[in-house]
Coordinates of C-alpha atoms and ligand atoms in Angstrom, one line a residue:
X60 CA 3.1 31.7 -2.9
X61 CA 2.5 32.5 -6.6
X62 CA 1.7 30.1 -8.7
X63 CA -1.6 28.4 -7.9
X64 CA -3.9 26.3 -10.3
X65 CA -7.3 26.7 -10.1
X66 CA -9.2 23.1 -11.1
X67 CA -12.8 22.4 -11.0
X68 CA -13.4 18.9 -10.1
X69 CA -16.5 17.0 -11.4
X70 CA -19.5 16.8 -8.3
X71 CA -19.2 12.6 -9.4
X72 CA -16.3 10.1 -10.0
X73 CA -13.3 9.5 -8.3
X74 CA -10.5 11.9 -7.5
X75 CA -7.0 9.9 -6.8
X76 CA -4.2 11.7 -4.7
X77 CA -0.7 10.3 -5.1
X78 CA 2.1 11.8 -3.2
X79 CA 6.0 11.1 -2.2
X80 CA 6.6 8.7 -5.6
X81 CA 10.5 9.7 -4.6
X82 CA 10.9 8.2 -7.9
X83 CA 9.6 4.5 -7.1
X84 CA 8.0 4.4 -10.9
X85 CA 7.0 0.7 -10.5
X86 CA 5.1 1.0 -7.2
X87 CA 3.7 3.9 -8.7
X88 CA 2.3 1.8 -12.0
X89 CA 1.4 -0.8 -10.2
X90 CA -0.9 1.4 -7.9
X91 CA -2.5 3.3 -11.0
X92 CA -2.8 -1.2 -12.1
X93 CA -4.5 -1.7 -9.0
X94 CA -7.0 1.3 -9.1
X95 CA -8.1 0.3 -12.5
X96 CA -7.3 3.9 -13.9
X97 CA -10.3 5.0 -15.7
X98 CA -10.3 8.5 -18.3
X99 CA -13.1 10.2 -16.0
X100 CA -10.8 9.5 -12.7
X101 CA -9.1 13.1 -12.2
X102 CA -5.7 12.4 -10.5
X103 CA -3.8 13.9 -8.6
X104 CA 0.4 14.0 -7.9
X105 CA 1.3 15.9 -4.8
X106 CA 4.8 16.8 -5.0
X107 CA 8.3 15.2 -4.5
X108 CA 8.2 13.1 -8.0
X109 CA 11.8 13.0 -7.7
X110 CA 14.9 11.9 -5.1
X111 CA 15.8 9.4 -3.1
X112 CA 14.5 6.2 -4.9
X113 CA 16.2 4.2 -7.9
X114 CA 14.2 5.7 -11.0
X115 CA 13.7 9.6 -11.0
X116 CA 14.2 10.1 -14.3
X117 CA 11.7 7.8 -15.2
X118 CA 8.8 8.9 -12.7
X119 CA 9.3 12.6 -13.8
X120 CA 9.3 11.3 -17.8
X121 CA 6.2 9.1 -16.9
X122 CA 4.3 11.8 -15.0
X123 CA 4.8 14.8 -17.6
X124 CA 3.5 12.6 -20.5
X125 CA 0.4 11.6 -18.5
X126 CA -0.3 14.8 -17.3
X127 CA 0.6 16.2 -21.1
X128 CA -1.6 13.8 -22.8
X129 CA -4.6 13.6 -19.6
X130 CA -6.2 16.8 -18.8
X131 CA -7.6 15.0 -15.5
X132 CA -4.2 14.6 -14.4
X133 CA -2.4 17.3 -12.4
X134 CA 0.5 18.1 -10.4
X135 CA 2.1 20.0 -7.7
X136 CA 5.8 20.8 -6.4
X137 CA 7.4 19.3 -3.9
X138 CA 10.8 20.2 -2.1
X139 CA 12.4 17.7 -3.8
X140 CA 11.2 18.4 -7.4
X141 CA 12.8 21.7 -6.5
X142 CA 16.4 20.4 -7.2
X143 CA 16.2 21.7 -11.0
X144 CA 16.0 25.2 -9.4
X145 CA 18.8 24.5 -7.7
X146 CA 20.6 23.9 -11.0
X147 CA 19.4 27.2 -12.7
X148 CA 20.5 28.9 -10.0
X149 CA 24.1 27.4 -9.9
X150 CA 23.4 27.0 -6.1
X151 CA 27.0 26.0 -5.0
X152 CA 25.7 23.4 -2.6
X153 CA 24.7 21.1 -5.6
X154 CA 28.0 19.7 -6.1
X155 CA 28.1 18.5 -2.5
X156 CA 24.5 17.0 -2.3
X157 CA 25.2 15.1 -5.8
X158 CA 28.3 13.8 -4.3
X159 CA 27.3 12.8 -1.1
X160 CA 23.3 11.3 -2.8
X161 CA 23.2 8.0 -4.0
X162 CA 19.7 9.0 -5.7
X163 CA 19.2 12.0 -8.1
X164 CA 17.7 12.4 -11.1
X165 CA 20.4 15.2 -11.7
X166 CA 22.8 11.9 -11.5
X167 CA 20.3 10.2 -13.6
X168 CA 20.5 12.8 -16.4
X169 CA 23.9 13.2 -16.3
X170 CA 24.7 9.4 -16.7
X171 CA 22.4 9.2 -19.6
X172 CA 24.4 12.2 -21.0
X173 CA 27.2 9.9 -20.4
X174 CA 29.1 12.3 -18.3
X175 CA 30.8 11.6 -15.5
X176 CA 30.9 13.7 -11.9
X177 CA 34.5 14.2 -11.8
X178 CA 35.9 16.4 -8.3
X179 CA 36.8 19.3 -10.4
X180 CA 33.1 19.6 -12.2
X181 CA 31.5 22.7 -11.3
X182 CA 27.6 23.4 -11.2
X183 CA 27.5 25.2 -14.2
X184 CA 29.0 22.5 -16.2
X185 CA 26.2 20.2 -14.6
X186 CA 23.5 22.7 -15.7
X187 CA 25.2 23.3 -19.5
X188 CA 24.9 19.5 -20.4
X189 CA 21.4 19.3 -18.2
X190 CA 19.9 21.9 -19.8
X191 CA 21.0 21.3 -23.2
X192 CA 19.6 17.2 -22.9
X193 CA 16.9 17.7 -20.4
X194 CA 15.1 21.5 -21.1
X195 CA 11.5 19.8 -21.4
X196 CA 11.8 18.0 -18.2
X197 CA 13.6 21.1 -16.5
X198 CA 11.1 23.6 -17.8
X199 CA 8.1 21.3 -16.6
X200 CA 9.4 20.1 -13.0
X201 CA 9.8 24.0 -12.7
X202 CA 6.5 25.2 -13.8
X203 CA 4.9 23.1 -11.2
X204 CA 2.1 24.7 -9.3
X205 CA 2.8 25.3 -5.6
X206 CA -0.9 24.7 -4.9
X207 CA -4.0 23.2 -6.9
X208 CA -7.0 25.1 -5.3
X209 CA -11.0 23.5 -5.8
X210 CA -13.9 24.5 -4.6
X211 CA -13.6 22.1 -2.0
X212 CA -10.1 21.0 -1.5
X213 CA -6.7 22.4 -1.4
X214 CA -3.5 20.0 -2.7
X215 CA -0.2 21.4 -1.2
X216 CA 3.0 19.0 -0.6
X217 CA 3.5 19.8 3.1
X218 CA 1.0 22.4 4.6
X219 CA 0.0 26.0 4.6
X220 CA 0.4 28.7 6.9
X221 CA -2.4 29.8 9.5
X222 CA -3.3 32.8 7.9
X223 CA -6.7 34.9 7.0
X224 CA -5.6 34.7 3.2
X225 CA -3.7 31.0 2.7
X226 CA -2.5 32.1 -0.3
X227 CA 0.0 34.4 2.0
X228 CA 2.0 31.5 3.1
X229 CA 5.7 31.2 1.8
X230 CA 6.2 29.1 -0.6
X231 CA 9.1 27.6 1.0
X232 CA 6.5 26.6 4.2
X233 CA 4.4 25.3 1.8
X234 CA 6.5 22.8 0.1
X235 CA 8.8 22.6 3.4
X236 CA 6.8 22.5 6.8
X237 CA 7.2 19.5 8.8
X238 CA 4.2 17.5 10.5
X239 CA 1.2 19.9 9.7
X240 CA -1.2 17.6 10.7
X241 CA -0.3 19.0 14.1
X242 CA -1.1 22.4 12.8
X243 CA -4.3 24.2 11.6
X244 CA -5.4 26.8 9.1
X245 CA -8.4 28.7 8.1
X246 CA -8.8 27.8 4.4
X247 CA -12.4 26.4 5.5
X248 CA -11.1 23.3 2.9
X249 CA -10.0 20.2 3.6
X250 CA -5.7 20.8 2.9
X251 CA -4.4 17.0 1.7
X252 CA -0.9 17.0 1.9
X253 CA 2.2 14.7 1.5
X254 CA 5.7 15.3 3.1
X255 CA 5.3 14.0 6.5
X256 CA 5.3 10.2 7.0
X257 CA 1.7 9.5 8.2
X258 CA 3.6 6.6 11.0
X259 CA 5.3 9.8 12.5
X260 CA 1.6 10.5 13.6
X261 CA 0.4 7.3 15.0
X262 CA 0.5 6.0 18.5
X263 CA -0.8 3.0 19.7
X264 CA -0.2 1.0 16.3
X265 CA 2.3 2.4 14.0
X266 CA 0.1 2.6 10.6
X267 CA 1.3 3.8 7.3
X268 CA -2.0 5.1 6.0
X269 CA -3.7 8.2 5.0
X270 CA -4.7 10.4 8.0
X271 CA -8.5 12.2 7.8
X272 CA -9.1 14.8 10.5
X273 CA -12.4 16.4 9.9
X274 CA -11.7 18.9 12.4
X275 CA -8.8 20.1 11.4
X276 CA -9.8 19.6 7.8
X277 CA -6.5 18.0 7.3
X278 CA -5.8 14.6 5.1
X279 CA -2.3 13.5 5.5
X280 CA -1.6 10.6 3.0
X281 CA 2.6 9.9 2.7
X282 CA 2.8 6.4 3.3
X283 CA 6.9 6.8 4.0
X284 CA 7.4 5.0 1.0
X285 CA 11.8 4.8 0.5
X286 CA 11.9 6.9 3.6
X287 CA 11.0 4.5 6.2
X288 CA 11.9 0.6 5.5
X289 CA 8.0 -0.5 6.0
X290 CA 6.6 2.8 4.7
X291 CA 4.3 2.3 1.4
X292 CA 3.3 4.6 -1.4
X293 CA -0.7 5.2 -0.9
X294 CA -3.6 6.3 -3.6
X295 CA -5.6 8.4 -1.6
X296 CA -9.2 8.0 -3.2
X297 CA -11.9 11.3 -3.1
X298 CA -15.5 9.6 -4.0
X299 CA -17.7 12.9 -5.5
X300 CA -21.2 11.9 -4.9
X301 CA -24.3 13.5 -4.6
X302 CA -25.1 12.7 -1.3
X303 CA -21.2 14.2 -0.3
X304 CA -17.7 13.2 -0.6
X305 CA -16.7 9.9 1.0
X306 CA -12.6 8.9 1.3
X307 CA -10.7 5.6 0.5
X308 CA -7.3 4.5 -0.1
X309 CA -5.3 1.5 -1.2
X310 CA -1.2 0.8 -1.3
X311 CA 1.4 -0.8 -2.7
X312 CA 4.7 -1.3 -1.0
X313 CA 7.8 -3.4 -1.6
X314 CA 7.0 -6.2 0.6
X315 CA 6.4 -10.3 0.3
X316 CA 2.5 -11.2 0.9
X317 CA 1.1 -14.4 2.2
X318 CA -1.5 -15.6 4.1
X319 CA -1.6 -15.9 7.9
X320 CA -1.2 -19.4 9.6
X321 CA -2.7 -19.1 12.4
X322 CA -4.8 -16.6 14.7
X323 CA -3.5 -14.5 17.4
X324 CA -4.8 -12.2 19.9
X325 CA -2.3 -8.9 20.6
X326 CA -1.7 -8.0 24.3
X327 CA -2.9 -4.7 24.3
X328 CA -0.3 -3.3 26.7
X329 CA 1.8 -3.8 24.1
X330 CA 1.4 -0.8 21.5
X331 CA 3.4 2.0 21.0
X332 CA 6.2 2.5 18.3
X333 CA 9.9 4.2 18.5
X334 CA 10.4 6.5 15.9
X335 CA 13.4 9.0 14.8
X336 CA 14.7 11.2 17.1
X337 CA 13.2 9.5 20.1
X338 CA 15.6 6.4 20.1
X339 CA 17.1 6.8 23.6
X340 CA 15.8 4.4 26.0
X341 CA 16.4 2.8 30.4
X342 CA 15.7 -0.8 29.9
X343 CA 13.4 -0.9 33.4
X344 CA 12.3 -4.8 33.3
X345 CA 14.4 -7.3 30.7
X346 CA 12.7 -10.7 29.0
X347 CA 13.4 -13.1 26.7
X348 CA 12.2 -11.7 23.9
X349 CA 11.1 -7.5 24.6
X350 CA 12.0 -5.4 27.2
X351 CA 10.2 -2.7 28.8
X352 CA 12.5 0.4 28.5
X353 CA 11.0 3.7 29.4
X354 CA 12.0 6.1 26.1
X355 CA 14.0 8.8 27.0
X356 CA 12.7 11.9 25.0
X357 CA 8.5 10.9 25.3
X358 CA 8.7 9.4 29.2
X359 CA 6.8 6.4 27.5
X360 CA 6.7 2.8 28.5
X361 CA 7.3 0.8 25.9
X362 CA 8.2 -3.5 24.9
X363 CA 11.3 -3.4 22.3
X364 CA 12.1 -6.2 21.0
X365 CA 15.7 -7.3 22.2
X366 CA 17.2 -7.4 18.8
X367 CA 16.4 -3.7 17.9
X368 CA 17.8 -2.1 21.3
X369 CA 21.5 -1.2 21.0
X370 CA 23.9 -0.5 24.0
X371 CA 26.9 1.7 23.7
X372 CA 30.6 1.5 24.6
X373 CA 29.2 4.4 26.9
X374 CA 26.8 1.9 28.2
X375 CA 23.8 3.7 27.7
X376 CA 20.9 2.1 25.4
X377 CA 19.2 3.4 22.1
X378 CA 17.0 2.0 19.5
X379 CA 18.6 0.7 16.3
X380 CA 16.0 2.5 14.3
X381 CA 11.9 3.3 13.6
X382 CA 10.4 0.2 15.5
X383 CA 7.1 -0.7 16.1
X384 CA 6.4 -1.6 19.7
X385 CA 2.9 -3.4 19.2
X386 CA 1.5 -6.6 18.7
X387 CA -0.8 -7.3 16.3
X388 CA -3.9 -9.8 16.0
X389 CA -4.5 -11.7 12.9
X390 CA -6.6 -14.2 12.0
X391 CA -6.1 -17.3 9.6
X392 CA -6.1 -16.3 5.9
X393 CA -5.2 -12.7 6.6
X394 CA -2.8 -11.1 4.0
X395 CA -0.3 -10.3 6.0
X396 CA 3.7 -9.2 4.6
X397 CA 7.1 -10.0 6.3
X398 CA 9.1 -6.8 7.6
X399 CA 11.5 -9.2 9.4
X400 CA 11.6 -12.5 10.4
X401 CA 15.0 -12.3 11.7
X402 CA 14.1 -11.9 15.5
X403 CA 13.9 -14.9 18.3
X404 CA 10.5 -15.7 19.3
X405 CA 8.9 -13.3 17.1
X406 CA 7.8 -12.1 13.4
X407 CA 7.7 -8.0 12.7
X408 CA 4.6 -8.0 10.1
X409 CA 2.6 -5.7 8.3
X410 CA -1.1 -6.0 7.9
X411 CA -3.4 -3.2 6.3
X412 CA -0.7 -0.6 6.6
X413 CA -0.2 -1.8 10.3
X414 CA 3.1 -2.2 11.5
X415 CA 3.3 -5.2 14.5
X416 CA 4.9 -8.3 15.6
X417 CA 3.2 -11.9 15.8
X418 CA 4.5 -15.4 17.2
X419 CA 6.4 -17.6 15.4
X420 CA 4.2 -19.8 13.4
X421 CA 2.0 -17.1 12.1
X422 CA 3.9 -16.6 9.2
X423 CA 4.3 -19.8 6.6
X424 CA 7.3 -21.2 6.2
X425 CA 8.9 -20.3 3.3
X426 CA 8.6 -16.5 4.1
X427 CA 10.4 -17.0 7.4
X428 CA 13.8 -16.3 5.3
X429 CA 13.0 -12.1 4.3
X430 CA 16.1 -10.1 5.0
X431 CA 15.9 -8.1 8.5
X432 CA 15.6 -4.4 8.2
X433 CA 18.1 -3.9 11.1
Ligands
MN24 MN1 8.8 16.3 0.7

């Protein structure tokens, strides 16, 4: 890869890693609310600005002036800030990913230029009006380093290559590789990276926060937010102090909060979580409200909740989607949020990040009515 910023962080204060906004602007003020922002706090973006979420024009226009105006703030590529290259280039494929995406911020742009995709518009069309309204935006979204190097961290949007010299790995792996956590390198830094929903990762609670492996000297931190439906966007939080670096985080997500009703213990044979592509499953031993099915591509036993398992004209059985398959113990007064409250028997909730389900009556009243995710 070639571009690479070099940054020297301050030995004290905090250092704030954002990643995978996918252009959710208001979860992403609210968490910068939350973290009570101050001017010594150096922060962080760590790629994919842009895509698949309702306001991309906004995040980019709301990151490049706080990064233009804050010299604490910096930023790094992701694949899916990449899309303006795509444009200069006149890739062909464009027109069919702006036609087939509900969420661009080409489509943003364009609408704000008041033009309309018609079938016969051809790329370069869509970069002559972008480029002539947008050149700021499309100049800084391609300027964006592929790396931010310190002395002792590295900030790349998906991972790095296990190389002697890091700084050898394509730039394409960089901003592209999936699940790196289950990877290594030899940077001798910890590598804090984005891309890769953290819940992909977890196994006996499905949990939507930032990973740390000291080993590995990996800190995964993309909280799914827009890509999974309980995924949240998460401030990864760096304390410098003299006596060494300690890590925090917080989140925001789209959720309802309230406060638990009651306490409940979890089974703990009942853990686990089905996640994409692994949604084949043989229902072994039906109930009335889960049944264990043994999923297909893991050999894993697992309770799935009746409503999310799906049977085929084939007969055969899959999971309707990403599931947790684990219960979850609360106690009265926790903040809890409702995922769905659709389900017999059962409330899916999310506590700290943690995906479970709870008994009826855990959840208040009033927030038994949340649309299901299914
Ligand atoms: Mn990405």
């Amino acid at each position: 890869m070639k571009k690479i910023k070099e940054v020297k962080l301050p030995n004290q204060g905090r250092i704030i890693v954002i990643s995978d906004i996918h252009g959710e602007l208001n979860l992403f003020t609210n968490l910068l609310n939350n973290l009570n922002l101050r001017s010594e706090d150096y922060v962080i973006i760590n790629g994919d600005l842009c895509e698949k979420g309702s306001n991309s024009k906004g995040t980019v226009r709301y990151i490049m002036d706080l990064s233009n105006s804050n010299p604490n703030v910096h930023v790094t590529e992701g694949n899916c800030d990449t899309v303006v290259e795509d444009l200069l280039e006149e890739n062909p494929k464009l027109m069919n990913y702006l036609r087939s995406k509900k969420h661009s911020i080409l489509k943003e742009w364009l609408d704000e230029a008041g033009f309309d995709l018609k079938e016969e518009t051809t790329v370069q069309e869509v970069k002559n009006i972008l480029t002539q309204h947008f050149s700021n935006e499309i100049q800084w979204l391609m300027e964006l380093p592929t790396a931010i190097e310190t002395e002792d961290y590295i900030f790349v949007h998906a991972g790095l290559d296990d190389k002697e010299d890091w700084r050898e790995t394509d730039r394409l792996s960089a901003i592209t590789m999936p699940a790196f956590l289950e990877k290594s390198h030899r940077t001798g830094k910890y590598v804090i990276v984005g891309h890769w929903p953290v819940v992909n990762y977890t196994s006996d609670i499905p949990s939507n926060n930032p990973i740390v492996n000291q080993e590995k000297k990996i800190i995964s931190i993309d909280g799914g937010n827009v890509i999974k439906s309980t995924g949240q966007l998460n401030a990864f939080i760096i304390h410098r102090t003299k006596n060494g670096d300690t890590f925090s985080h917080i989140y925001t997500d789209h959720h309802l909060y309230c406060e638990a009703m009651k306490d409940f213990t979890a089974e703990p044979t009942m853990s686990g979580s089905i996640s994409y592509p692994n949604y084949e499953l043989i229902p072994l031993q039906p109930s009335e409200h889960f049944t264990l099915c043994r999923q297909v591509g893991t050999d894993e036993l697992l309770y799935v909740k009746n409503e999310y398992i799906h049977q085929s004209e084939k007969g055969t059985y899959s999971a309707k989607t990403d599931i947790s398959c684990a219960q979850i113990s609360v106690n009265i007064g926790d903040i809890i949020s409702v995922v769905d409250s659709s389900c017999t028997g059962y409330d899916l909730i999310k506590k700290n990040g943690e995906e479970g389900w709870v008994p009826k009556g855990v959840l208040p009243l009033k927030q038994r009515a949340s649309t299901p995710v299914v």
